[in-house]
Amino acid sequence: MESIFARRANPNAAGTAIPADPAAVVGYGGNFKADSGHTEWVDSRVHQSGVTGTFPPNTEFPFTNSGQIYDVDFTSSREGGSLTNLTYATVTSRSYHPGGAQISLTDGSTRFVADTIDIITWRSLTTRDGREVVGNY
């Protein structure tokens, strides 16, 4: 079940280290919202219409709430909601296909990306202006 932790305002410092694992992200906490995230794609915020390259595709972020297990995303604050709060997000690319995820690119094409993609390669492919050539991964 897709859900999100939001509006925690933590972390909120430039240069914050990339979290080491999903438990570190879940540890940030925040306002838990079940049945949210990509299901609200029409709002066009990153946690609703995009992904981050923090972790490889289909990385699970298990969080238990009232006995129900949720696979959560995280955003520290709403993008553009403040001139002083930075927005940090961990939004996993998920399609739950065995072994990887279908990824849509900004040129309109799609690629299957393996869950085992090298993390440095994945992060390079999910940033802008890197001039990476996208093949099959």
PDB file of C-alpha atoms in Angstrom:
ATOM      1  CA  MET A   1       0.000   0.000   0.000  1.00  0.00           C
ATOM      2  CA  GLU A   2       1.435   3.345  -1.011  1.00  0.00           C
ATOM      3  CA  SER A   3       1.717   6.047   1.611  1.00  0.00           C
ATOM      4  CA  ILE A   4       3.909   8.934   2.651  1.00  0.00           C
ATOM      5  CA  PHE A   5       5.558  10.728   5.547  1.00  0.00           C
ATOM      6  CA  ALA A   6       5.379  14.441   4.890  1.00  0.00           C
ATOM      7  CA  ARG A   7       5.935  17.902   6.322  1.00  0.00           C
ATOM      8  CA  ARG A   8       8.479  16.968   8.937  1.00  0.00           C
ATOM      9  CA  ALA A   9      10.901  19.794   8.001  1.00  0.00           C
ATOM     10  CA  ASN A  10      13.706  17.426   8.923  1.00  0.00           C
ATOM     11  CA  PRO A  11      16.291  17.296   7.543  1.00  0.00           C
ATOM     12  CA  ASN A  12      16.515  20.989   6.669  1.00  0.00           C
ATOM     13  CA  ALA A  13      20.182  21.750   6.107  1.00  0.00           C
ATOM     14  CA  ALA A  14      22.119  22.080   2.895  1.00  0.00           C
ATOM     15  CA  GLY A  15      24.542  19.230   2.356  1.00  0.00           C
ATOM     16  CA  THR A  16      22.647  16.708   4.470  1.00  0.00           C
ATOM     17  CA  ALA A  17      24.092  13.236   3.901  1.00  0.00           C
ATOM     18  CA  ILE A  18      22.163  10.727   1.808  1.00  0.00           C
ATOM     19  CA  PRO A  19      20.380   8.301   4.155  1.00  0.00           C
ATOM     20  CA  ALA A  20      22.176   4.960   4.443  1.00  0.00           C
ATOM     21  CA  ASP A  21      19.126   2.726   4.280  1.00  0.00           C
ATOM     22  CA  PRO A  22      15.305   2.713   4.334  1.00  0.00           C
ATOM     23  CA  ALA A  23      15.230   2.536   8.145  1.00  0.00           C
ATOM     24  CA  ALA A  24      16.998   5.910   8.317  1.00  0.00           C
ATOM     25  CA  VAL A  25      14.327   7.439   6.073  1.00  0.00           C
ATOM     26  CA  VAL A  26      11.448   5.940   8.063  1.00  0.00           C
ATOM     27  CA  GLY A  27      13.194   7.262  11.191  1.00  0.00           C
ATOM     28  CA  TYR A  28      12.701  10.848   9.984  1.00  0.00           C
ATOM     29  CA  GLY A  29       9.015  10.384  10.750  1.00  0.00           C
ATOM     30  CA  GLY A  30       6.539  13.107   9.938  1.00  0.00           C
ATOM     31  CA  ASN A  31       2.838  13.213   9.253  1.00  0.00           C
ATOM     32  CA  PHE A  32       1.805   9.761   8.098  1.00  0.00           C
ATOM     33  CA  LYS A  33      -0.747   9.676   5.319  1.00  0.00           C
ATOM     34  CA  ALA A  34      -2.077   6.344   4.088  1.00  0.00           C
ATOM     35  CA  ASP A  35      -3.235   5.905   0.485  1.00  0.00           C
ATOM     36  CA  SER A  36      -1.234   8.903  -0.671  1.00  0.00           C
ATOM     37  CA  GLY A  37       1.813   9.578  -2.778  1.00  0.00           C
ATOM     38  CA  HIS A  38       1.707   8.638  -6.453  1.00  0.00           C
ATOM     39  CA  THR A  39      -2.051   8.193  -6.202  1.00  0.00           C
ATOM     40  CA  GLU A  40      -2.316  11.998  -6.166  1.00  0.00           C
ATOM     41  CA  TRP A  41      -0.262  12.523  -9.339  1.00  0.00           C
ATOM     42  CA  VAL A  42      -2.529  15.298 -10.605  1.00  0.00           C
ATOM     43  CA  ASP A  43      -1.038  17.672  -8.012  1.00  0.00           C
ATOM     44  CA  SER A  44       2.337  17.385  -9.828  1.00  0.00           C
ATOM     45  CA  ARG A  45       4.527  17.400  -6.741  1.00  0.00           C
ATOM     46  CA  VAL A  46       7.614  15.170  -6.776  1.00  0.00           C
ATOM     47  CA  HIS A  47       6.185  12.665  -4.302  1.00  0.00           C
ATOM     48  CA  GLN A  48       3.102  12.378  -6.480  1.00  0.00           C
ATOM     49  CA  SER A  49       4.457  12.482 -10.021  1.00  0.00           C
ATOM     50  CA  GLY A  50       8.188  11.767  -9.865  1.00  0.00           C
ATOM     51  CA  VAL A  51      10.894   9.748  -8.196  1.00  0.00           C
ATOM     52  CA  THR A  52      14.272  10.331  -6.600  1.00  0.00           C
ATOM     53  CA  GLY A  53      17.448   8.345  -7.175  1.00  0.00           C
ATOM     54  CA  THR A  54      18.244   7.891  -3.498  1.00  0.00           C
ATOM     55  CA  PHE A  55      17.692   4.129  -3.609  1.00  0.00           C
ATOM     56  CA  PRO A  56      17.357   1.624  -6.489  1.00  0.00           C
ATOM     57  CA  PRO A  57      13.953   0.763  -8.001  1.00  0.00           C
ATOM     58  CA  ASN A  58      11.494  -1.186  -5.850  1.00  0.00           C
ATOM     59  CA  THR A  59      13.380  -0.538  -2.586  1.00  0.00           C
ATOM     60  CA  GLU A  60      10.866  -1.140   0.181  1.00  0.00           C
ATOM     61  CA  PHE A  61      10.390   1.262   3.102  1.00  0.00           C
ATOM     62  CA  PRO A  62       8.270  -0.778   5.526  1.00  0.00           C
ATOM     63  CA  PHE A  63       6.351   1.140   8.167  1.00  0.00           C
ATOM     64  CA  THR A  64       3.767  -0.469  10.446  1.00  0.00           C
ATOM     65  CA  ASN A  65       0.737   1.546  11.534  1.00  0.00           C
ATOM     66  CA  SER A  66      -2.057  -0.109  13.536  1.00  0.00           C
ATOM     67  CA  GLY A  67      -0.862  -3.545  12.428  1.00  0.00           C
ATOM     68  CA  GLN A  68      -0.908  -2.612   8.713  1.00  0.00           C
ATOM     69  CA  ILE A  69       2.390  -2.551   6.795  1.00  0.00           C
ATOM     70  CA  TYR A  70       2.865   0.347   4.388  1.00  0.00           C
ATOM     71  CA  ASP A  71       5.623   0.946   1.841  1.00  0.00           C
ATOM     72  CA  VAL A  72       6.282   4.650   2.459  1.00  0.00           C
ATOM     73  CA  ASP A  73       7.912   7.552   0.652  1.00  0.00           C
ATOM     74  CA  PHE A  74       9.249  10.643   2.415  1.00  0.00           C
ATOM     75  CA  THR A  75       9.257  14.370   1.761  1.00  0.00           C
ATOM     76  CA  SER A  76      10.427  16.845   4.392  1.00  0.00           C
ATOM     77  CA  SER A  77       8.257  19.721   3.218  1.00  0.00           C
ATOM     78  CA  ARG A  78       6.096  20.657   0.268  1.00  0.00           C
ATOM     79  CA  GLU A  79       8.129  21.913  -2.665  1.00  0.00           C
ATOM     80  CA  GLY A  80       7.834  25.671  -3.008  1.00  0.00           C
ATOM     81  CA  GLY A  81       5.885  25.954   0.241  1.00  0.00           C
ATOM     82  CA  SER A  82       8.590  27.982   1.950  1.00  0.00           C
ATOM     83  CA  LEU A  83      11.440  30.250   0.961  1.00  0.00           C
ATOM     84  CA  THR A  84      13.553  28.991   3.870  1.00  0.00           C
ATOM     85  CA  ASN A  85      12.712  25.283   4.285  1.00  0.00           C
ATOM     86  CA  LEU A  86      14.610  23.000   1.956  1.00  0.00           C
ATOM     87  CA  THR A  87      12.753  20.005   0.568  1.00  0.00           C
ATOM     88  CA  TYR A  88      14.316  16.577   0.916  1.00  0.00           C
ATOM     89  CA  ALA A  89      12.548  13.592  -0.563  1.00  0.00           C
ATOM     90  CA  THR A  90      13.002   9.871  -0.945  1.00  0.00           C
ATOM     91  CA  VAL A  91      10.464   8.681  -3.486  1.00  0.00           C
ATOM     92  CA  THR A  92      11.184   5.201  -4.785  1.00  0.00           C
ATOM     93  CA  SER A  93      10.544   4.201  -8.371  1.00  0.00           C
ATOM     94  CA  ARG A  94       8.159   1.271  -8.046  1.00  0.00           C
ATOM     95  CA  SER A  95       6.383  -0.915 -10.521  1.00  0.00           C
ATOM     96  CA  TYR A  96       6.690  -4.180  -8.571  1.00  0.00           C
ATOM     97  CA  HIS A  97       7.693  -6.144 -11.668  1.00  0.00           C
ATOM     98  CA  PRO A  98       9.913  -9.117 -10.788  1.00  0.00           C
ATOM     99  CA  GLY A  99      13.530  -7.960 -10.850  1.00  0.00           C
ATOM    100  CA  GLY A 100      13.029  -4.303 -11.697  1.00  0.00           C
ATOM    101  CA  ALA A 101      10.765  -1.416 -12.617  1.00  0.00           C
ATOM    102  CA  GLN A 102       9.424   0.167 -15.780  1.00  0.00           C
ATOM    103  CA  ILE A 103      10.842   3.696 -15.894  1.00  0.00           C
ATOM    104  CA  SER A 104       9.336   6.511 -17.967  1.00  0.00           C
ATOM    105  CA  LEU A 105      11.842   9.049 -19.241  1.00  0.00           C
ATOM    106  CA  THR A 106      11.224  12.686 -20.050  1.00  0.00           C
ATOM    107  CA  ASP A 107      11.555  11.973 -23.762  1.00  0.00           C
ATOM    108  CA  GLY A 108       8.451   9.774 -23.510  1.00  0.00           C
ATOM    109  CA  SER A 109      10.306   6.470 -23.790  1.00  0.00           C
ATOM    110  CA  THR A 110      10.296   3.718 -21.203  1.00  0.00           C
ATOM    111  CA  ARG A 111      13.002   1.348 -20.019  1.00  0.00           C
ATOM    112  CA  PHE A 112      13.065  -1.636 -17.718  1.00  0.00           C
ATOM    113  CA  VAL A 113      15.639  -0.955 -14.986  1.00  0.00           C
ATOM    114  CA  ALA A 114      16.834  -3.837 -12.820  1.00  0.00           C
ATOM    115  CA  ASP A 115      16.556  -3.594  -9.044  1.00  0.00           C
ATOM    116  CA  THR A 116      20.256  -4.504  -8.988  1.00  0.00           C
ATOM    117  CA  ILE A 117      21.405  -1.440 -10.972  1.00  0.00           C
ATOM    118  CA  ASP A 118      24.615   0.051  -9.620  1.00  0.00           C
ATOM    119  CA  ILE A 119      23.584   2.863  -7.243  1.00  0.00           C
ATOM    120  CA  ILE A 120      26.063   5.352  -8.710  1.00  0.00           C
ATOM    121  CA  THR A 121      24.693   4.678 -12.209  1.00  0.00           C
ATOM    122  CA  TRP A 122      21.101   4.983 -10.952  1.00  0.00           C
ATOM    123  CA  ARG A 123      21.772   8.285  -9.217  1.00  0.00           C
ATOM    124  CA  SER A 124      23.486   9.618 -12.328  1.00  0.00           C
ATOM    125  CA  LEU A 125      20.499   8.687 -14.478  1.00  0.00           C
ATOM    126  CA  THR A 126      18.039  10.370 -12.124  1.00  0.00           C
ATOM    127  CA  THR A 127      19.698  13.766 -12.079  1.00  0.00           C
ATOM    128  CA  ARG A 128      19.463  16.453 -14.703  1.00  0.00           C
ATOM    129  CA  ASP A 129      22.216  17.882 -16.868  1.00  0.00           C
ATOM    130  CA  GLY A 130      24.537  14.893 -16.450  1.00  0.00           C
ATOM    131  CA  ARG A 131      24.581  14.163 -20.184  1.00  0.00           C
ATOM    132  CA  GLU A 132      24.410  10.435 -19.502  1.00  0.00           C
ATOM    133  CA  VAL A 133      23.515   8.253 -22.477  1.00  0.00           C
ATOM    134  CA  VAL A 134      20.610   6.029 -21.527  1.00  0.00           C
ATOM    135  CA  GLY A 135      20.775   2.468 -22.773  1.00  0.00           C
ATOM    136  CA  ASN A 136      19.319  -0.649 -21.240  1.00  0.00           C
ATOM    137  CA  TYR A 137      20.105  -1.198 -17.582  1.00  0.00           C
TER     138      TYR A 137
END
